[in-house]
Short mmCIF file of C-alpha atoms in Angstrom, two decimals:
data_model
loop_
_atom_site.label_atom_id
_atom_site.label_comp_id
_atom_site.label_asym_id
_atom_site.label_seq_id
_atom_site.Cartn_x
_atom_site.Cartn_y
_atom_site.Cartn_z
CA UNK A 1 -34.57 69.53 -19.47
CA UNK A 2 -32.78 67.45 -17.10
CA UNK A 3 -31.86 70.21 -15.41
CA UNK A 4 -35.01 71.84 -15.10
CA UNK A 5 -36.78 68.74 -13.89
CA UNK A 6 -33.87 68.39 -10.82
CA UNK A 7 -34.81 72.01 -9.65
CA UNK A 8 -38.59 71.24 -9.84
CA UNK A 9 -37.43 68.06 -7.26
CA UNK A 10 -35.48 70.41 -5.31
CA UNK A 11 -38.52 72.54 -4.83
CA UNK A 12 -40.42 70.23 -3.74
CA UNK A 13 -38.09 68.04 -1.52
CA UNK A 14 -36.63 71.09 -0.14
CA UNK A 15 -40.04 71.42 1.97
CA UNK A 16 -41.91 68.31 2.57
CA UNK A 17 -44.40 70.22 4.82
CA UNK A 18 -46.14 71.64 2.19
CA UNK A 19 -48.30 69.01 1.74
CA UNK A 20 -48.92 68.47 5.59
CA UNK A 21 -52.49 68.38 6.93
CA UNK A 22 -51.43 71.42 9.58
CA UNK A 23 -48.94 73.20 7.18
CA UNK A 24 -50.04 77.07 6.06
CA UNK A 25 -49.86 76.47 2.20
CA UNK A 26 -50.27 80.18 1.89
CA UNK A 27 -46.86 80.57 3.15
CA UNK A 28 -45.70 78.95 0.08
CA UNK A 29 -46.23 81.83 -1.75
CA UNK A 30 -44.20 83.74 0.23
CA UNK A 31 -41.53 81.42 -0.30
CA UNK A 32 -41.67 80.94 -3.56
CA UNK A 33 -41.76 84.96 -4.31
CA UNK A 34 -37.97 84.82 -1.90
CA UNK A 35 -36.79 82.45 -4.10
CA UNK A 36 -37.78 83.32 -7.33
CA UNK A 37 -38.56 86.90 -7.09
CA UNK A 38 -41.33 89.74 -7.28
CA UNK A 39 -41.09 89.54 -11.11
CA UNK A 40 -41.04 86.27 -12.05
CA UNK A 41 -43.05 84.92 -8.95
CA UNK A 42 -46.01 83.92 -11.96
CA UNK A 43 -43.53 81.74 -13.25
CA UNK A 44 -43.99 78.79 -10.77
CA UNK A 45 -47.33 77.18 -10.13
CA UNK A 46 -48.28 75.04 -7.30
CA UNK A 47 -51.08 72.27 -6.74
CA UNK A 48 -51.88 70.09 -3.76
CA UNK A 49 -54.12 66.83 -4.18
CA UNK A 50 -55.12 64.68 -1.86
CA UNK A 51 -55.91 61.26 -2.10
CA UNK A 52 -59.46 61.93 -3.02
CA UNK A 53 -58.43 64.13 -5.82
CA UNK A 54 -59.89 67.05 -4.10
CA UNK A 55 -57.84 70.35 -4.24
CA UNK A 56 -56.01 71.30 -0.91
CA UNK A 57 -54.21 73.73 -2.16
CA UNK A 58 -53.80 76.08 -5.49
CA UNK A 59 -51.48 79.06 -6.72
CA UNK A 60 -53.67 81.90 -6.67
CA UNK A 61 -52.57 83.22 -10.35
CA UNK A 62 -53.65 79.77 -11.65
CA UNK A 63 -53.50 80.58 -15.29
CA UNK A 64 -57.48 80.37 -16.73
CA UNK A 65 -55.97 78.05 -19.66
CA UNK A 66 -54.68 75.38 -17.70
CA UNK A 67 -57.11 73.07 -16.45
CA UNK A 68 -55.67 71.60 -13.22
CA UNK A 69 -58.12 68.34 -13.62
CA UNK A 70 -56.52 67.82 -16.68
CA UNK A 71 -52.70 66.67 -15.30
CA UNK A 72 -51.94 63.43 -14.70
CA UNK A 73 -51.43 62.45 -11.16
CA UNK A 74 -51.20 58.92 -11.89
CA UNK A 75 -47.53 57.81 -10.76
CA UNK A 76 -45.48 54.57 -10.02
CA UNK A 77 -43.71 53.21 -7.00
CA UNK A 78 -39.87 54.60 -6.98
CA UNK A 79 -38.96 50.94 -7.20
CA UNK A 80 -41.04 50.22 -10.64
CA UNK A 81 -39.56 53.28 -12.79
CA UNK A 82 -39.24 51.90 -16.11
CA UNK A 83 -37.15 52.80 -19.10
CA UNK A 84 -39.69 53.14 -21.52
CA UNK A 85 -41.62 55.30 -19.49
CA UNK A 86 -41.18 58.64 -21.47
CA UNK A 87 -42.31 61.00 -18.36
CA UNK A 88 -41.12 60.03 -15.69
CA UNK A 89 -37.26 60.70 -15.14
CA UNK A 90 -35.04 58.06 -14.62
CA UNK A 91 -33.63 58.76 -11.23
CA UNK A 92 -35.36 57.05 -8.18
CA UNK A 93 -37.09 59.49 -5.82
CA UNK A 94 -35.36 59.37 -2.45
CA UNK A 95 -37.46 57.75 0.36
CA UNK A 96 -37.21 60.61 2.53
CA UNK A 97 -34.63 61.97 5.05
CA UNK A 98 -33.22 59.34 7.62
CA UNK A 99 -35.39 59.80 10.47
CA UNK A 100 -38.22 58.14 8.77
CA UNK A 101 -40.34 55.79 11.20
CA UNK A 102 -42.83 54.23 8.75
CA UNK A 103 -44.36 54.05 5.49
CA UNK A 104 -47.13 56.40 6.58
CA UNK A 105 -45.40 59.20 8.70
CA UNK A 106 -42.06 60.36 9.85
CA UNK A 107 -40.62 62.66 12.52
CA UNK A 108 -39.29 66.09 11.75
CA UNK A 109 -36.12 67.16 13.17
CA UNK A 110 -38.38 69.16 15.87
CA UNK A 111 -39.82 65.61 17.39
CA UNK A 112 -43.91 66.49 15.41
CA UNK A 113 -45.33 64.40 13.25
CA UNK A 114 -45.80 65.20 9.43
CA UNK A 115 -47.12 64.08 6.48
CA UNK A 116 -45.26 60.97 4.65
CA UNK A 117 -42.49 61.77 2.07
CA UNK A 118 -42.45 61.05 -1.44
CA UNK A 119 -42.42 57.31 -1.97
CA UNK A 120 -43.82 57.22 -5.67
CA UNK A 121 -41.28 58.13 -8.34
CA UNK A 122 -41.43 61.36 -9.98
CA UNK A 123 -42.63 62.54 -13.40
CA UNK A 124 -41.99 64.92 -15.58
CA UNK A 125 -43.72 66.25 -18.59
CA UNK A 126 -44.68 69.52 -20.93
CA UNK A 127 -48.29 70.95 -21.00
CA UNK A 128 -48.89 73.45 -23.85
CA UNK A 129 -51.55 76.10 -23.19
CA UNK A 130 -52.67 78.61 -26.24
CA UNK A 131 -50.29 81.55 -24.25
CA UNK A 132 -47.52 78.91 -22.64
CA UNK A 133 -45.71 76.26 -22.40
CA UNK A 134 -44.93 74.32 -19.01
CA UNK A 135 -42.61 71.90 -17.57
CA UNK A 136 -45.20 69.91 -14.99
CA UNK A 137 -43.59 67.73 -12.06
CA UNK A 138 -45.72 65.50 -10.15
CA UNK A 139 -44.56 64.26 -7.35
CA UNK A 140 -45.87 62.33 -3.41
CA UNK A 141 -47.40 59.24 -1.70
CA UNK A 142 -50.00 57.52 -1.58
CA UNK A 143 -52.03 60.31 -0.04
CA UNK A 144 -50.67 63.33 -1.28
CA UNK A 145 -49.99 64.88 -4.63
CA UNK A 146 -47.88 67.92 -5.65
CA UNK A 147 -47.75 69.15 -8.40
CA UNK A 148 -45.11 72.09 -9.82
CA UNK A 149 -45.44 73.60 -12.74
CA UNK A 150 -42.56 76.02 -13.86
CA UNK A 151 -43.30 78.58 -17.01
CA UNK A 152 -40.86 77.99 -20.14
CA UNK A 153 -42.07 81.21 -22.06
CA UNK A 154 -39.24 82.71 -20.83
CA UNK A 155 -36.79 80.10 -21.26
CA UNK A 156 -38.39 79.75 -24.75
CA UNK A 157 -37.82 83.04 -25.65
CA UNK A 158 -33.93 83.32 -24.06
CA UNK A 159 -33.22 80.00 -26.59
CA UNK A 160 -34.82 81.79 -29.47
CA UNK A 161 -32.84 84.73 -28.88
CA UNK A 162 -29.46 82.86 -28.59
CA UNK A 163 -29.98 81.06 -31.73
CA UNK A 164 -30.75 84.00 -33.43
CA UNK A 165 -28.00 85.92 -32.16
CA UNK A 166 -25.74 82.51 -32.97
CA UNK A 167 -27.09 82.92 -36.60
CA UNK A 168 -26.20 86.44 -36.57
CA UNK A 169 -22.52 85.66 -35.21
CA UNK A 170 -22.16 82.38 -36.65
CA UNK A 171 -21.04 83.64 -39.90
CA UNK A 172 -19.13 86.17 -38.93
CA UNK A 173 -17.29 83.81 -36.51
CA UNK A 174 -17.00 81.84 -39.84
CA UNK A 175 -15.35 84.49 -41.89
CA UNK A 176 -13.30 85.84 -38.72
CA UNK A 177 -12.06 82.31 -38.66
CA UNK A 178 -11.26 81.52 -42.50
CA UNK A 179 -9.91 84.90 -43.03
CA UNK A 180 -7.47 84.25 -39.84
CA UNK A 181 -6.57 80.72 -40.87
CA UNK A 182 -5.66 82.09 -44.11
CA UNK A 183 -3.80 85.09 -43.03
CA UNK A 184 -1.80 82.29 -40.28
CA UNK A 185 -1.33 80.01 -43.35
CA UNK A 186 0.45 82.55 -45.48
CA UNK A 187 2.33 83.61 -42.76
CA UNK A 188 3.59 80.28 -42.17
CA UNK A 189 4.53 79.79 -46.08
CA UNK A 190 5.55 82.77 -46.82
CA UNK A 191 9.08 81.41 -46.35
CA UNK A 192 8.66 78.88 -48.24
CA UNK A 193 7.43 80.69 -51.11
CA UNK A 194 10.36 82.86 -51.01
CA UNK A 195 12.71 79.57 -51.08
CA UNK A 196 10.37 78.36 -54.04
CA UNK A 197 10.79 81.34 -56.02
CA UNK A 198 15.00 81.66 -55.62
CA UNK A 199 14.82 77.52 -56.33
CA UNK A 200 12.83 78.51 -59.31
CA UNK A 201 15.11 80.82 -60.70
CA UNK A 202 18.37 78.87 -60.31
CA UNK A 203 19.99 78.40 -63.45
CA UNK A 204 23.52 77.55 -64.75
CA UNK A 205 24.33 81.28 -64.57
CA UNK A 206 22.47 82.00 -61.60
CA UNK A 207 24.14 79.78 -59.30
CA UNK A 208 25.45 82.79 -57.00
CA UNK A 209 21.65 82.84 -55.88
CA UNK A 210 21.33 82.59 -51.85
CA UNK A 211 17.92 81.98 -50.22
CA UNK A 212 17.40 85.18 -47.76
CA UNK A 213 16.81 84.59 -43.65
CA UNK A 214 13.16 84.48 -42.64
CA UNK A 215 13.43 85.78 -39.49
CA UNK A 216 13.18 84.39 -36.25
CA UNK A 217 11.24 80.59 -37.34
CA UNK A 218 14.03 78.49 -36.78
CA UNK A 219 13.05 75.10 -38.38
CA UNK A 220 12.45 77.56 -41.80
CA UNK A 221 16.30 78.87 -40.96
CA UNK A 222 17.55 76.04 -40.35
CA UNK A 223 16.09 74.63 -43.66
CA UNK A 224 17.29 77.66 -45.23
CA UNK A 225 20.85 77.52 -43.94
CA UNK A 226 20.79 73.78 -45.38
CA UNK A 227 19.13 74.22 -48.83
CA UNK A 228 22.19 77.25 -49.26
CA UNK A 229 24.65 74.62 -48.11
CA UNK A 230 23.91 72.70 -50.48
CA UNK A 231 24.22 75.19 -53.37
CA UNK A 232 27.55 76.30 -52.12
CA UNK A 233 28.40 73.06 -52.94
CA UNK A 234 26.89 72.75 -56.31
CA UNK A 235 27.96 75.87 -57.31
CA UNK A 236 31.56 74.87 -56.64
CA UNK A 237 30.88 71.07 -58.08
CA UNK A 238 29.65 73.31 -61.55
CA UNK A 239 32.53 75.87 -61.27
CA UNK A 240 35.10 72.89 -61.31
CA UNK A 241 33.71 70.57 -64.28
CA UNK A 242 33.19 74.13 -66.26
CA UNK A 243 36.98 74.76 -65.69
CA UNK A 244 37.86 71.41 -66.07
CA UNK A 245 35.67 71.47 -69.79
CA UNK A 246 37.76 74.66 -70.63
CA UNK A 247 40.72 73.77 -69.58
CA UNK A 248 40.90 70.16 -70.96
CA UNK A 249 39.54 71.99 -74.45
CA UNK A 250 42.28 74.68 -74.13
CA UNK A 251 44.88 72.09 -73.18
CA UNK A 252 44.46 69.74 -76.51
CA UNK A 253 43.94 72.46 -79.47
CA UNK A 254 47.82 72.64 -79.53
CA UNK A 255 48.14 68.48 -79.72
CA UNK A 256 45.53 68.24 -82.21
CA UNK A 257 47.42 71.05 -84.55
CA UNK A 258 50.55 69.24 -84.57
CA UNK A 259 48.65 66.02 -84.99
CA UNK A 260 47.15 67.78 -88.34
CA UNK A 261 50.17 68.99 -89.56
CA UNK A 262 52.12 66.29 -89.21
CA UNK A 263 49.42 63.99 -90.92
CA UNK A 264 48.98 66.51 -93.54
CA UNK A 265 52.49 66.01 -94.29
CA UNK A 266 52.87 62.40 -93.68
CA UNK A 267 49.52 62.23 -96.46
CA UNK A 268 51.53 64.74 -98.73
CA UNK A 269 54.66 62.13 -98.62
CA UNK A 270 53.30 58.67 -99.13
CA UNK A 271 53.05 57.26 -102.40
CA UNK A 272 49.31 58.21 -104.29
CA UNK A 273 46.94 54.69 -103.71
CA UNK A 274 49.29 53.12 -101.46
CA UNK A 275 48.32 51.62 -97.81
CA UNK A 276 49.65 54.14 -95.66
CA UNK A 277 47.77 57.03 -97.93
CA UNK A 278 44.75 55.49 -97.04
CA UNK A 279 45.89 55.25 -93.33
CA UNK A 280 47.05 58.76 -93.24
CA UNK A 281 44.16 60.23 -94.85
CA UNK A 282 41.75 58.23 -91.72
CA UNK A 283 43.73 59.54 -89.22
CA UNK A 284 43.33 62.79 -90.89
CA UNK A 285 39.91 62.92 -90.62
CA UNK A 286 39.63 61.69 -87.00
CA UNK A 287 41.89 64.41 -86.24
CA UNK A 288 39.54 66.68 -87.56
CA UNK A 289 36.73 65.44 -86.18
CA UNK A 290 38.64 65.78 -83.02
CA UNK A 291 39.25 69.25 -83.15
CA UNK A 292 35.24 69.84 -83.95
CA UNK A 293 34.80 67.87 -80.66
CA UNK A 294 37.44 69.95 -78.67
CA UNK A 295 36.03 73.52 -79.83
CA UNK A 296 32.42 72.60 -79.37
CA UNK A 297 33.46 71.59 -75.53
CA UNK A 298 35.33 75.20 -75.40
CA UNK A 299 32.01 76.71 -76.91
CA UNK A 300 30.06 74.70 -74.05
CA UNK A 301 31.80 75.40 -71.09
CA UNK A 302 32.40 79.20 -71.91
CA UNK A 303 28.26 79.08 -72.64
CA UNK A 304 27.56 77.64 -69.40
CA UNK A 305 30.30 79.86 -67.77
CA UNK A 306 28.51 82.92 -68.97
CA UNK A 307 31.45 83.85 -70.72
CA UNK A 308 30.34 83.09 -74.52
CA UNK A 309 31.08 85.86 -76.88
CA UNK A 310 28.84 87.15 -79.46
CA UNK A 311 29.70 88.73 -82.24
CA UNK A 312 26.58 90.22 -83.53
CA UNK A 313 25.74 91.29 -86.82
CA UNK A 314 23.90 91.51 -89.98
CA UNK A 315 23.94 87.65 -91.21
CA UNK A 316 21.98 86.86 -94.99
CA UNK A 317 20.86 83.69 -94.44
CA UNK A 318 20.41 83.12 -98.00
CA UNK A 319 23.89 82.97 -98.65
CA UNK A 320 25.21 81.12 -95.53
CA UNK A 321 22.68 78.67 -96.32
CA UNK A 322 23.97 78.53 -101.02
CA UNK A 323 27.67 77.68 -99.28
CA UNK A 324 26.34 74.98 -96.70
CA UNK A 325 23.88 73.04 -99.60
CA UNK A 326 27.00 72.71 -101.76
CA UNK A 327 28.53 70.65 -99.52
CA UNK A 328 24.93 69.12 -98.31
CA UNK A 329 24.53 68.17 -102.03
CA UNK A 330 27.93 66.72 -102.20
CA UNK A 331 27.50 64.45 -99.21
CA UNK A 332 24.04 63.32 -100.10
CA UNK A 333 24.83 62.33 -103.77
CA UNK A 334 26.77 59.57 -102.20
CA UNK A 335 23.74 58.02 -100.57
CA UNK A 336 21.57 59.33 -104.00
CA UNK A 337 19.55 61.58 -101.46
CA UNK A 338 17.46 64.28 -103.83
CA UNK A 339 17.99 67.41 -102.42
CA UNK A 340 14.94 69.86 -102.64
CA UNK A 341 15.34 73.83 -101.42
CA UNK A 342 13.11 76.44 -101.55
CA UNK A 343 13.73 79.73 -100.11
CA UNK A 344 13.05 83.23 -99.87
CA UNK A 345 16.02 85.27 -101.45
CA UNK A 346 17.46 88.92 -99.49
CA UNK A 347 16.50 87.24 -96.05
CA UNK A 348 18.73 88.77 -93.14
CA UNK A 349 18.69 88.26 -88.99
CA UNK A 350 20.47 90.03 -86.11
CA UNK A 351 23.21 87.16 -85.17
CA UNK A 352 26.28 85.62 -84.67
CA UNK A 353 27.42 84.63 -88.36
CA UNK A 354 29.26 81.34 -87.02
CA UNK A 355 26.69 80.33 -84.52
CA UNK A 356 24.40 80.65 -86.90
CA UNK A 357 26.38 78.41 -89.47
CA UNK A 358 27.05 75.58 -87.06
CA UNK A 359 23.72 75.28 -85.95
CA UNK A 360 22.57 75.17 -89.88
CA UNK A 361 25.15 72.73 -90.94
CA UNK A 362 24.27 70.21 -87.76
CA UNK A 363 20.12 70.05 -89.11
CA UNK A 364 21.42 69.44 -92.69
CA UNK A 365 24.51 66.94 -91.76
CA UNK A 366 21.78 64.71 -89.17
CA UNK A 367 19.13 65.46 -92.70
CA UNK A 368 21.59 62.86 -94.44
CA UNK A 369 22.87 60.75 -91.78
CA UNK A 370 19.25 59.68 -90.50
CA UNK A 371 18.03 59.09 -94.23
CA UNK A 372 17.10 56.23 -96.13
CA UNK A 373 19.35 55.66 -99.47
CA UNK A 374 17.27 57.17 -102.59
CA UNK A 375 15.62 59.54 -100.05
CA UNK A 376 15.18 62.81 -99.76
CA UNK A 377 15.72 66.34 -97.86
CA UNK A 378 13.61 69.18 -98.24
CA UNK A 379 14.95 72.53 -96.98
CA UNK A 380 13.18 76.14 -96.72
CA UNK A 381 14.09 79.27 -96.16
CA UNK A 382 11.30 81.73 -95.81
CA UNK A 383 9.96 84.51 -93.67
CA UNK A 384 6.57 84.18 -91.39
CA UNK A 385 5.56 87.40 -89.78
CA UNK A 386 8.26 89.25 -87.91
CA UNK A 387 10.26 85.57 -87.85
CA UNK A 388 12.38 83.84 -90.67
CA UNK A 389 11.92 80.48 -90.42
CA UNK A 390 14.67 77.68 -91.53
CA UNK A 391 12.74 73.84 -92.15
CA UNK A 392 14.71 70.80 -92.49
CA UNK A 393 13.19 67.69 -93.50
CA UNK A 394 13.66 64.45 -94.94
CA UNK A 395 12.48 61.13 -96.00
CA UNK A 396 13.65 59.06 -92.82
CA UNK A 397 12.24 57.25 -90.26
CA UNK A 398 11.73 60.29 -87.48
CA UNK A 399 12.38 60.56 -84.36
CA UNK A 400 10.88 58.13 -81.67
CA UNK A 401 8.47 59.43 -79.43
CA UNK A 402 10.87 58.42 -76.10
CA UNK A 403 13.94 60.42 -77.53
CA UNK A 404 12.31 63.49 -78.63
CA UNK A 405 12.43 64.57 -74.93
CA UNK A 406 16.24 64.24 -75.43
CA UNK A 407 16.78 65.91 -78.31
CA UNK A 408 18.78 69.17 -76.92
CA UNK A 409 20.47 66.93 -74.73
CA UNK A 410 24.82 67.22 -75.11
CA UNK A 411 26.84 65.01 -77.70
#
């Protein structure tokens, strides 16, 4: 509106002679039809007042619905413009161009004498009709009034159109503008999905895994050529300790043999119930226990190596489990554990026979060594489906909440 109401001043500063006593106001119609147009010459009205509030001059397609005697000419001195004043604009109306001799009259370029310039301060305000609405500037002196009225129909009309044509677009806009920010955003972590997805599938034996080049980004190289650095070097940290496992496993089976043997013998030689039976037979069994150490470090470090071999076969775990509870039975007698088994007889499994053993024996040998003395173990042996399922149990205290988390951990 702002802008509206500083063309309406323009109009009417533009040609202070239009409300001069010996001015042809019907020439403003010509003027107004040069500046405006043929076609939209209806658009601007014009009213002269004079003091009197007689009409001097009128537009001669005065609408019939607008009743001239109806506007307010009432205005304010330029210097007493107040804020609160809700029509009246709050920019001071100039006092008129420089060569003004007095209050009353001034002197036009051309040495005559015209009417005084516009020394109250303008107003601005809306009139509705029942066909239109219009933006009304009054403007002039204490003798003169003009009034311009300028049609907003049209402008009325071009605003409802662009909001309806921004409602049209707006969502489209919207779903150009998601659908591009999403499109852009998986462009930009694409990359980093891919790295994601190798990271994700790293595993002991999939160490040899590189990260592919995205392209021409060059942070996401750069990051790339950094995150493969550094499994280079893991790889080759893992390689080592895995050789150094097998090695170091390899390296003391012979030591440990000879250790055995000559224990065995030393045990064989000593007199029956003496000291150094008793000392023999310890170191014996820490030998032993030694060797169980050594091969399950060989068995780790070919496992993690990849290298494992499997021997598979047909494996009844009814019977691998009737030779492991005789010695179960043996060891828990000592503690007078109660041993309980119930099983399902003829059961077999696709395995490795040993594997299989070792991991049975380790649930039954932890069974009695986290037990309570006059306990109990309860083993089964059954099948479930398409699965046979092997239970260990016993009358202990469990396993804490905090080290269940560990309990496939190494040693």
């Amino acid at each position: 509106m702002a802008a509206l109401d500083r063309e309406l001043r323009t109009l009417a500063y533009r040609r202070p002679g239009w409300i001069s006593g010996n001015a042809s106001l019907e020439r403003v119609t010509s003027s107004i039809e040069f500046v405006f147009g043929e076609d939209r010459k209806d658009q601007l009205l014009l009213l002269v007042k004079d003091g009197d509030g007689l009409t001097r001059y009128q537009s001669p397609h005065w609408p019939a619905d607008l009743d001239p005697d109806a506007i307010d000419l009432a205005l304010k001195d330029a210097g007493s413009v107040g804020d609160g004043d809700a029509d009246t604009v709050s920019e001071r109306t100039p006092r008129g161009p420089p060569w003004a001799e007095s209050e009353g009259t001034w002197r036009s370029r051309g040495g005559g004498r015209q009417a005084s310039p516009f020394t109250k301060a303008p107003r601005f305000c809306f009139v509705k009709t029942a066909s239109s609405l219009w933006r009304v500037g009054v403007m002039g002196n204490d003798r003169e009034r003009l009034v311009l009225a300028l049609n907003c129909a049209g402008l009325q009309e071009e605003l409802h159109r662009l909001r309806n044509g921004f409602l049209v677009v707006l969502p489209l806009a919207l779903l150009l503008i998601g659908w591009g920010g999403w499109w852009v955003a998986g462009q930009a972590v694409r990359p980093l999905r891919r790295i994601a997805d190798v990271a994700d599938g790293m595993t002991a034996r999939g160490l040899d895994q590189r990260i592919p080049s995205s392209g021409e980004d060059p942070e996401i190289n750069r990051l790339i050529r950094v995150l493969n650095g550094m499994m280079d070097r893991l790889e080759a940290s893992f390689r080592q300790a895995t050789r150094f496992g097998a090695d170091a496993s390899h390296e003391l089976k012979t030591p440990l043999a000879v250790m055995q043997g000559e224990l065995e013998h030393a045990l064989q030689s000593a007199t029956p119930g003496s000291p150094e039976q008793r000392v023999f037979a310890n170191l014996l069994e820490e030998t032993q226990r030694l060797k169980t150490i050594t091969r399950g470090l060989l068995l780790l470090a070919r496992a993690d190596a990849g290298q494992l071999p499997l021997t598979l076969e047909s494996v009844d775990l009814g019977e691998a489990l009737e030779e492991l509870t005789e010695d179960i039975e043996a060891l828990a007698a000592q503690h007078r554990i109660r041993v309980e088994r119930s099983e399902t007889p003829g059961l077999r499994v696709r395995g490795d026979a040993t594997l299989l053993r070792q991991a049975m024996q380790n649930l039954l040998h932890n069974a009695v060594h986290y037990n309570e003395t006059d306990g109990w173990i309860g083993i089964t042996l059954n099948r479930q489906d398409t699965e046979v399922r092997f239970e260990v149990s016993n009358g202990g205290p469990g396993i804490a909440e905090a080290e269940r988390p560990r309990l496939f951990e190494r040693f």
